[in-house]
Short mmCIF file of C-alpha atoms in Angstrom, two decimals:
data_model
loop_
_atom_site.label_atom_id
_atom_site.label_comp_id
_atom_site.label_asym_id
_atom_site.label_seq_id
_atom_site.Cartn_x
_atom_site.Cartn_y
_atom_site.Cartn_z
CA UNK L 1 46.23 -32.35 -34.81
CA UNK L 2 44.56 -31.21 -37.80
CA UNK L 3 45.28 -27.56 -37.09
CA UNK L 4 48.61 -27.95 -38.84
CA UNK L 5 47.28 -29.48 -42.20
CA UNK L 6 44.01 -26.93 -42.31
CA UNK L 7 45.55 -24.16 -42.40
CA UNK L 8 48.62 -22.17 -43.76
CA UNK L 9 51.77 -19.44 -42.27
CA UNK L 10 53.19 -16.51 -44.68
CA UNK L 11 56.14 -14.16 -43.99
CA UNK L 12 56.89 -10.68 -44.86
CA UNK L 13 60.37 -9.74 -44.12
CA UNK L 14 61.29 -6.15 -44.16
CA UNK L 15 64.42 -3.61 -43.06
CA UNK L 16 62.19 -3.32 -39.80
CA UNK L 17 59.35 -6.00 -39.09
CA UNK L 18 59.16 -9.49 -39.74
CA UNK L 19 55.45 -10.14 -40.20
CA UNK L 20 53.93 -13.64 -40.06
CA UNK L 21 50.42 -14.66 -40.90
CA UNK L 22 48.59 -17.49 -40.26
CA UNK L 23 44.93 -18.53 -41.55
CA UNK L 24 42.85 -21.41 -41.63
CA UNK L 25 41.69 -23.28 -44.72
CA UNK L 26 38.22 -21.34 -44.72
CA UNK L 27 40.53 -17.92 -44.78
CA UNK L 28 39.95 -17.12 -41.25
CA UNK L 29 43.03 -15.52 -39.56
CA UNK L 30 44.28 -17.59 -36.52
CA UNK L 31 47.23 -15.60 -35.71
CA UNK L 32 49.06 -11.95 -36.71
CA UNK L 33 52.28 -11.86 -35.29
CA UNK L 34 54.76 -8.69 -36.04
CA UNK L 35 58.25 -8.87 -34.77
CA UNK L 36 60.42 -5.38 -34.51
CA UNK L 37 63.77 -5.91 -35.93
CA UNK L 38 66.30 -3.28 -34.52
CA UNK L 39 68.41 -0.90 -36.99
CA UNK L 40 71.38 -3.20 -38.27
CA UNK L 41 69.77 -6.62 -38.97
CA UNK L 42 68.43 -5.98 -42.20
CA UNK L 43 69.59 -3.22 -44.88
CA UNK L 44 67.95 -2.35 -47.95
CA UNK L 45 65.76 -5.65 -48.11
CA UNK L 46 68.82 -7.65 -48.01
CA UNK L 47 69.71 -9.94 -44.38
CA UNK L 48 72.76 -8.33 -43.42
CA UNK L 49 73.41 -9.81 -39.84
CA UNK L 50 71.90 -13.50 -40.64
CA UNK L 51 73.25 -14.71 -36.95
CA UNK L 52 71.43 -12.28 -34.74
CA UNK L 53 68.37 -11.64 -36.88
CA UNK L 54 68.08 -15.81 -36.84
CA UNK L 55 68.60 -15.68 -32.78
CA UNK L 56 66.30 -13.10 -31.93
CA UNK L 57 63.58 -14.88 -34.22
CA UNK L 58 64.42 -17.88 -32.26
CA UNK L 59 63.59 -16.61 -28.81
CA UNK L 60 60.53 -14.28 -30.60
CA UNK L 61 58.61 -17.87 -31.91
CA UNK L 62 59.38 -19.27 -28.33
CA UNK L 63 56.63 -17.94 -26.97
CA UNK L 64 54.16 -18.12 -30.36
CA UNK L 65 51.30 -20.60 -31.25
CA UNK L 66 54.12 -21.67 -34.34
CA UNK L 67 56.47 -23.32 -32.41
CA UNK L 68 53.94 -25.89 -31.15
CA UNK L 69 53.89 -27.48 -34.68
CA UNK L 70 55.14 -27.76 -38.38
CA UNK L 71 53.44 -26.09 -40.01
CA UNK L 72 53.65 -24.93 -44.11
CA UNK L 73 54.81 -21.80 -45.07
CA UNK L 74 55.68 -19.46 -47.72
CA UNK L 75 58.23 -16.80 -47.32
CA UNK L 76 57.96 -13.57 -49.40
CA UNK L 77 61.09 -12.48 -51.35
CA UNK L 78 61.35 -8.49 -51.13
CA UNK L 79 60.55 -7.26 -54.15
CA UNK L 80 63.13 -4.78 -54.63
CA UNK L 81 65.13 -8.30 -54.77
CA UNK L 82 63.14 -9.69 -57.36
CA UNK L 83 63.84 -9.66 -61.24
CA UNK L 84 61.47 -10.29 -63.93
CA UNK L 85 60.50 -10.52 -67.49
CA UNK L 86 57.66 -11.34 -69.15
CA UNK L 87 56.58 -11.69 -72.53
CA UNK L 88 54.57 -13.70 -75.10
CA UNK L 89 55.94 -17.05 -76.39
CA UNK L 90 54.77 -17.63 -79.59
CA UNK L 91 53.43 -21.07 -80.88
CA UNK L 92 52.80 -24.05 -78.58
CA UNK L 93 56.53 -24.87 -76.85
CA UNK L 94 56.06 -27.12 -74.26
CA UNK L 95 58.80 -29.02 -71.81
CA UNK L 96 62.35 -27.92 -72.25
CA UNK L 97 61.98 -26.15 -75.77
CA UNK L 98 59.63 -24.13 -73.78
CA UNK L 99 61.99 -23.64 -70.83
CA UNK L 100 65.12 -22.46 -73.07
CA UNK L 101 63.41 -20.36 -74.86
CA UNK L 102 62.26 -18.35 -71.62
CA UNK L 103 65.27 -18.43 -70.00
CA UNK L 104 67.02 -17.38 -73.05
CA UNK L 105 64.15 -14.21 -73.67
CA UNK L 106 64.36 -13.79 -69.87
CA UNK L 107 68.26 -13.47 -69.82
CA UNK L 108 68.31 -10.42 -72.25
CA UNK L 109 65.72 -8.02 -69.83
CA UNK L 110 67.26 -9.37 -66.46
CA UNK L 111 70.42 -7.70 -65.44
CA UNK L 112 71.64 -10.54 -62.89
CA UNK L 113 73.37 -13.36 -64.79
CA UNK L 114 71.27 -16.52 -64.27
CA UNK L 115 73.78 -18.60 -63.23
CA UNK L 116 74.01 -16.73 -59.46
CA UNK L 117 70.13 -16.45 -59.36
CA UNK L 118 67.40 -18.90 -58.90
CA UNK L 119 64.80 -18.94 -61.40
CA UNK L 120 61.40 -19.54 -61.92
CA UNK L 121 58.96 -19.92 -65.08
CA UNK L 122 55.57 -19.25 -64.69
CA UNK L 123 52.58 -19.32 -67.70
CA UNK L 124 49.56 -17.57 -67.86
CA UNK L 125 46.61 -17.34 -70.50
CA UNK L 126 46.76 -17.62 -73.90
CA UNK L 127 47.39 -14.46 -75.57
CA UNK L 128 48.08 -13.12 -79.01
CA UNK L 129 48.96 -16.45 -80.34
CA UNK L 130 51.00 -17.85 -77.87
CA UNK L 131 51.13 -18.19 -74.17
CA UNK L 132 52.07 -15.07 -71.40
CA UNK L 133 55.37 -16.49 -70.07
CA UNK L 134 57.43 -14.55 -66.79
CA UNK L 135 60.73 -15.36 -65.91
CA UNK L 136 61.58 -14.50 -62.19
CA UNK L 137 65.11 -14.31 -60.88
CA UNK L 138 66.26 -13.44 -57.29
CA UNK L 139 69.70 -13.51 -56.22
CA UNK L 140 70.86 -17.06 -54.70
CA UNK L 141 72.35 -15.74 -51.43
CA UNK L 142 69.31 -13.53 -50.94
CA UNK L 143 66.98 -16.65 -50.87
CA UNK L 144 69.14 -18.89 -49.35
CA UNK L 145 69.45 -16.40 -46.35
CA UNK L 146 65.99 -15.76 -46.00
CA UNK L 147 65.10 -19.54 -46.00
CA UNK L 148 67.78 -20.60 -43.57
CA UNK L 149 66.62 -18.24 -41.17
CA UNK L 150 63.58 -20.47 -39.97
CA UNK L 151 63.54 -24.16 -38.08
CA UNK L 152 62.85 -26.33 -40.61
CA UNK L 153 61.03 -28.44 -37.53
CA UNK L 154 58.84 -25.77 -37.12
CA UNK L 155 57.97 -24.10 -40.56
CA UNK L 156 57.84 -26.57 -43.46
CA UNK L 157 58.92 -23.83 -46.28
CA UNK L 158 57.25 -25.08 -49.12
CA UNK L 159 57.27 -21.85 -51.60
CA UNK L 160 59.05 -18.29 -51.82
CA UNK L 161 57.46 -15.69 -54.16
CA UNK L 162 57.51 -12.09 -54.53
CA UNK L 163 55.52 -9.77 -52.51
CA UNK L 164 52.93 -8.26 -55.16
CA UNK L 165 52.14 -11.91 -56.09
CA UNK L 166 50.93 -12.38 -52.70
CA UNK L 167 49.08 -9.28 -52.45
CA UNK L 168 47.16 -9.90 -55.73
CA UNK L 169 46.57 -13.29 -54.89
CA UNK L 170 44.82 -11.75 -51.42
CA UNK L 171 42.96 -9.23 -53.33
CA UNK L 172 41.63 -12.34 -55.81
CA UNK L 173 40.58 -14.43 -53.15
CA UNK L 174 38.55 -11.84 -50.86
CA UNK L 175 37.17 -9.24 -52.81
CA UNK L 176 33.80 -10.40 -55.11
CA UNK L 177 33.51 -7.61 -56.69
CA UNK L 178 34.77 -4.43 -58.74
CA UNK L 179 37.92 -6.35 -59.80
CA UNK L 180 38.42 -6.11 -63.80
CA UNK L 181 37.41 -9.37 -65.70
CA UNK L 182 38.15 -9.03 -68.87
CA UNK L 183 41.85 -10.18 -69.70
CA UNK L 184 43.14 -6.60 -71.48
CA UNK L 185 41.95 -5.14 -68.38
CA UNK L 186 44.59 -5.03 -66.14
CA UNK L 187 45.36 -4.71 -62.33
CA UNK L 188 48.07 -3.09 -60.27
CA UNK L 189 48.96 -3.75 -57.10
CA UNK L 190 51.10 -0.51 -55.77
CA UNK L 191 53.31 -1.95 -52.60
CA UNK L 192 54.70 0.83 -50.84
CA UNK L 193 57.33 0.43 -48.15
CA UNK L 194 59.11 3.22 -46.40
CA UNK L 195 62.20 3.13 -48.47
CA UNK L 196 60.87 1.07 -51.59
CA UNK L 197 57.75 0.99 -53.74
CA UNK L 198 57.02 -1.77 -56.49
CA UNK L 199 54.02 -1.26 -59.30
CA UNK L 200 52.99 -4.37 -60.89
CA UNK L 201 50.41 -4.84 -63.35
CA UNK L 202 48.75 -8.60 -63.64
CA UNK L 203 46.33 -9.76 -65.94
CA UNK L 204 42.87 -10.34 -64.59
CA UNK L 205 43.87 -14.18 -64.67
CA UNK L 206 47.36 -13.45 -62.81
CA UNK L 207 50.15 -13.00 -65.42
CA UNK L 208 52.49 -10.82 -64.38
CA UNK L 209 52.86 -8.36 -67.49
CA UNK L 210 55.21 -5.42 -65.94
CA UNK L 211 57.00 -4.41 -62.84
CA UNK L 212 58.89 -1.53 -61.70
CA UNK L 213 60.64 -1.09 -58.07
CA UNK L 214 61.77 2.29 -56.85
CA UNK L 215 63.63 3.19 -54.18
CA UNK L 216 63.60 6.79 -52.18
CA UNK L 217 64.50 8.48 -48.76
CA UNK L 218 62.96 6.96 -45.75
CA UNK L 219 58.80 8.08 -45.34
CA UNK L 220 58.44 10.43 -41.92
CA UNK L 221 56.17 9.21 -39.24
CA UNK L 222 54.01 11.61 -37.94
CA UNK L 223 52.99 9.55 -34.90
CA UNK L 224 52.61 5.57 -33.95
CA UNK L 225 49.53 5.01 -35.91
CA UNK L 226 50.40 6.59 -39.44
CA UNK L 227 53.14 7.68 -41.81
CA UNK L 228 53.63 10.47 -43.89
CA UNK L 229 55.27 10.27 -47.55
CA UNK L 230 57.37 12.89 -49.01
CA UNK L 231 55.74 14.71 -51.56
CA UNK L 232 58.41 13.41 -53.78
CA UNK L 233 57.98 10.17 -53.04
CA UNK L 234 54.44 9.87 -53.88
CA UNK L 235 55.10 12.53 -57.04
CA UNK L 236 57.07 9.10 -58.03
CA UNK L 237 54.51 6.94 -57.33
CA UNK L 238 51.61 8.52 -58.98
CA UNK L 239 53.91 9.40 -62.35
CA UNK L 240 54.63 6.27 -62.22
CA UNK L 241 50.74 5.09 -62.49
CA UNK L 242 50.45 7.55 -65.08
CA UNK L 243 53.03 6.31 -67.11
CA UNK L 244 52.13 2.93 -67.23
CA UNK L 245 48.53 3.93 -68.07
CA UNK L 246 49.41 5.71 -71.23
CA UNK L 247 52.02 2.69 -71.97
CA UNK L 248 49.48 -0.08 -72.12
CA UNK L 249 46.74 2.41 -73.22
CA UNK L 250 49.19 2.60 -76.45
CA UNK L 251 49.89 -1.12 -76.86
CA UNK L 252 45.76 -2.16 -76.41
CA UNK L 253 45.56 -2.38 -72.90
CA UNK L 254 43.88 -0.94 -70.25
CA UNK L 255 45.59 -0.44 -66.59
CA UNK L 256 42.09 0.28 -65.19
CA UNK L 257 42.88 -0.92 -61.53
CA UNK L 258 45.55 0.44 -59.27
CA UNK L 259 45.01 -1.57 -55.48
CA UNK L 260 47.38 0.48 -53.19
CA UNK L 261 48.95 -1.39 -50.33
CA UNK L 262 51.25 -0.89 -47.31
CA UNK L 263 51.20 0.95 -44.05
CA UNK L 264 52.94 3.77 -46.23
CA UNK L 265 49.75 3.45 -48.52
CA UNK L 266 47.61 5.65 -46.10
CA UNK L 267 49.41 8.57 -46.31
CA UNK L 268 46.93 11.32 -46.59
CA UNK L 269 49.08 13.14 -49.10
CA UNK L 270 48.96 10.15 -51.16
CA UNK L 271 45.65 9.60 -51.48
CA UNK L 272 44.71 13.21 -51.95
CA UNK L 273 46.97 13.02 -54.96
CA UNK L 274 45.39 9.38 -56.01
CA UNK L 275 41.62 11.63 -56.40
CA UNK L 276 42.91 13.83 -58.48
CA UNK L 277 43.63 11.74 -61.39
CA UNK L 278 40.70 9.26 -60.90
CA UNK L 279 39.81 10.46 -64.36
CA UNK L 280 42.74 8.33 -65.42
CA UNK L 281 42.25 5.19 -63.65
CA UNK L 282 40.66 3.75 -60.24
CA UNK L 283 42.86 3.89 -57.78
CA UNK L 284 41.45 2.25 -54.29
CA UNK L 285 43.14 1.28 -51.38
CA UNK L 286 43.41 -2.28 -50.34
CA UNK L 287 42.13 -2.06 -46.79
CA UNK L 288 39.22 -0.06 -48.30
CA UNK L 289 37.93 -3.29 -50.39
CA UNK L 290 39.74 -6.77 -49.05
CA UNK L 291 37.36 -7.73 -46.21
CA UNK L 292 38.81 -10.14 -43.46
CA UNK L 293 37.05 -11.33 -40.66
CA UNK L 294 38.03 -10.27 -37.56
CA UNK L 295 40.95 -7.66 -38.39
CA UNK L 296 40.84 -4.28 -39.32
CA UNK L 297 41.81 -2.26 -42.48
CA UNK L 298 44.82 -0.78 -40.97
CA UNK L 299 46.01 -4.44 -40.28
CA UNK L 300 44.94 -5.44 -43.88
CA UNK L 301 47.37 -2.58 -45.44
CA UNK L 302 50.02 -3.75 -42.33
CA UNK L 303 49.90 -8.01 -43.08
CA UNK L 304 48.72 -8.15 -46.42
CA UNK L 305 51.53 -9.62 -48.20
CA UNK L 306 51.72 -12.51 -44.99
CA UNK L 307 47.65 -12.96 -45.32
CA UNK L 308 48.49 -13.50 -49.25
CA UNK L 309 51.36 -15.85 -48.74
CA UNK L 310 49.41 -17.81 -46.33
CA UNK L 311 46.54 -18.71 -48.52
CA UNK L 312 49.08 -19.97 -50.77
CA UNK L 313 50.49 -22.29 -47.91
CA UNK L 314 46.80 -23.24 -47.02
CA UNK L 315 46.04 -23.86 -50.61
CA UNK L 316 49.16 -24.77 -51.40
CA UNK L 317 48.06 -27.56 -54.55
CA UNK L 318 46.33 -24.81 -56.38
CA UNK L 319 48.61 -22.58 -56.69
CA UNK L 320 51.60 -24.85 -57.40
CA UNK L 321 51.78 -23.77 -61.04
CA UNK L 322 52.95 -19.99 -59.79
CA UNK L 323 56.52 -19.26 -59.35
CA UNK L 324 58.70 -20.09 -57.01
CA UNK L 325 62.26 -19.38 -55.49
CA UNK L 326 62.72 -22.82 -52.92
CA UNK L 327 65.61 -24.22 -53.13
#
């Protein structure tokens, strides 16, 4: 009976695979479950087919150790679905000053009009006279879709966040060492997907302080057990790192970190092209330094995001403060 309130489920939904993760309150993985979604259900990170894709999760969790009990749960909101903004609020706002101000700073960087989103605010560490403030905005039918797709009687949905959140929240919690401390050092966390990659660069503390999401032609497999970018594609990816390198290099930063994560992430064209600029910045991949008893790194780069929701659902008090998209 305890099982349910020790430990903690996330999801990772995706154009292909629905990937759940659950873990006990001691971070020990108790189950890794991946479902194959056929071509059709889901199209470019959005639920397209919300009846079938919600039956054939039915019959999948049949059969699983989830539909034995309620359990909580956070559900990952593709990135590539997520908006955000963040910025420095001056002074010490607090309450609803605080909130309209945000929303109203937020409003001018994010494209989709806040009043068909859900929003979040979240606050960081103090910085440069005022507090690091994100706004985070994700379409209202996206989240609503993803959300009712799950038995309330058998996941208790308690958060929604974005993927590199979850990932960086992972990375915080199981590696000891080698991440940057110091708060002008910052961290990336590189999620690459077959069609989609977002960079997003957190302060040591977890303040989100950029994010980019970039879409390109499907990766090649070149058998079951790896992928294969296009040398375009990870041209992209690595300019990209460059770029924002010399960006907060200029404003008195340092992006010193770059955690790369994803099936997609161990292409070996990829991280050939990742050594040849480790003059520039670290660039490591996550399977190489998140440790997790009793799976593998390929399954680290493969559940990830789920392992990093799920320690959120386990530990779900301390990280109330982050955002959220639950209705």
């Amino acid at each position: 009976m305890l099982g349910k309130y020790l430990s903690g489920v996330g999801i990772d939904i995706s154009d292909h695979h629905i990937r759940m993760a659950q873990i006990s309150y001691f971070n020990r993985i108790e189950y890794l479950h991946e479902i194959v979604l056929p071509d059709g259900l889901v199209q470019d990170e959005k639920i397209v087919k919300t009846a079938e894709l919600k039956k054939l999760l039915q019959e999948q969790i049949k059969s699983s150790p989830f539909a034995k009990t309620k359990i909580k749960t956070t559900i990952l909101v593709p990135e590539s679905r997520v908006f955000s903004s963040s910025f420095v609020l001056k002074g010490k706002q607090k309450g609803e000053e605080m909130k309209l101000e945000a929303m109203k700073r937020g409003q001018k960087d994010i494209p989709l009009p806040f009043g068909q989103a859900i929003t979040s605010i979240s606050q960081g560490s103090s910085e440069d006279g005022g507090v690091r403030t994100t706004v985070y905005a994700a379409q209202k039918e996206i989240v609503k879709n993803i959300q009712d797709l799950f038995d309330p009687n058998i996941f208790k949905v308690h958060s929604m966040e974005a993927n590199t959140k979850a990932l960086f929240r992972l990375c915080k919690k199981l590696v000891h060492t080698g991440l940057p401390t110091e708060e002008k050092n910052l961290i990336g966390i590189v999620d690459i997907g077959h069609s989609w990659t977002t960079i997003s660069l957190y302060t040591p503390r977890g303040s989100s302080v950029f994010s980019r999401t970039f879409s390109y032609q499907k990766s090649v497999s070149q058998d079951q057990n790896s992928a294969l970018l296009s040398q375009k594609t990870v041209d992209m990816i690595i300019s990209t790192i460059l770029e924002s390198v010399v960006y907060f290099d200029e404003n008195g930063m340092k992006a010193s970190l770059f955690i790369l994560a994803g099936v997609e992430a161990t292409s070996q064209n990829l991280i050939a092209a990742s050594k040849k600029i480790k003059d520039k910045t670290s660039i490591k991949q996550i399977g190489q330094i998140v440790k997790v008893p009793g799976i593998t790194p390929e399954q680290v780069h493969t559940f990830g995001p789920a392992i990093g929701a799920a320690i959120r659902s386990v530990h779900s008090h301390k990280y109330s403060y982050q955002h959220n998209f639950i209705f």
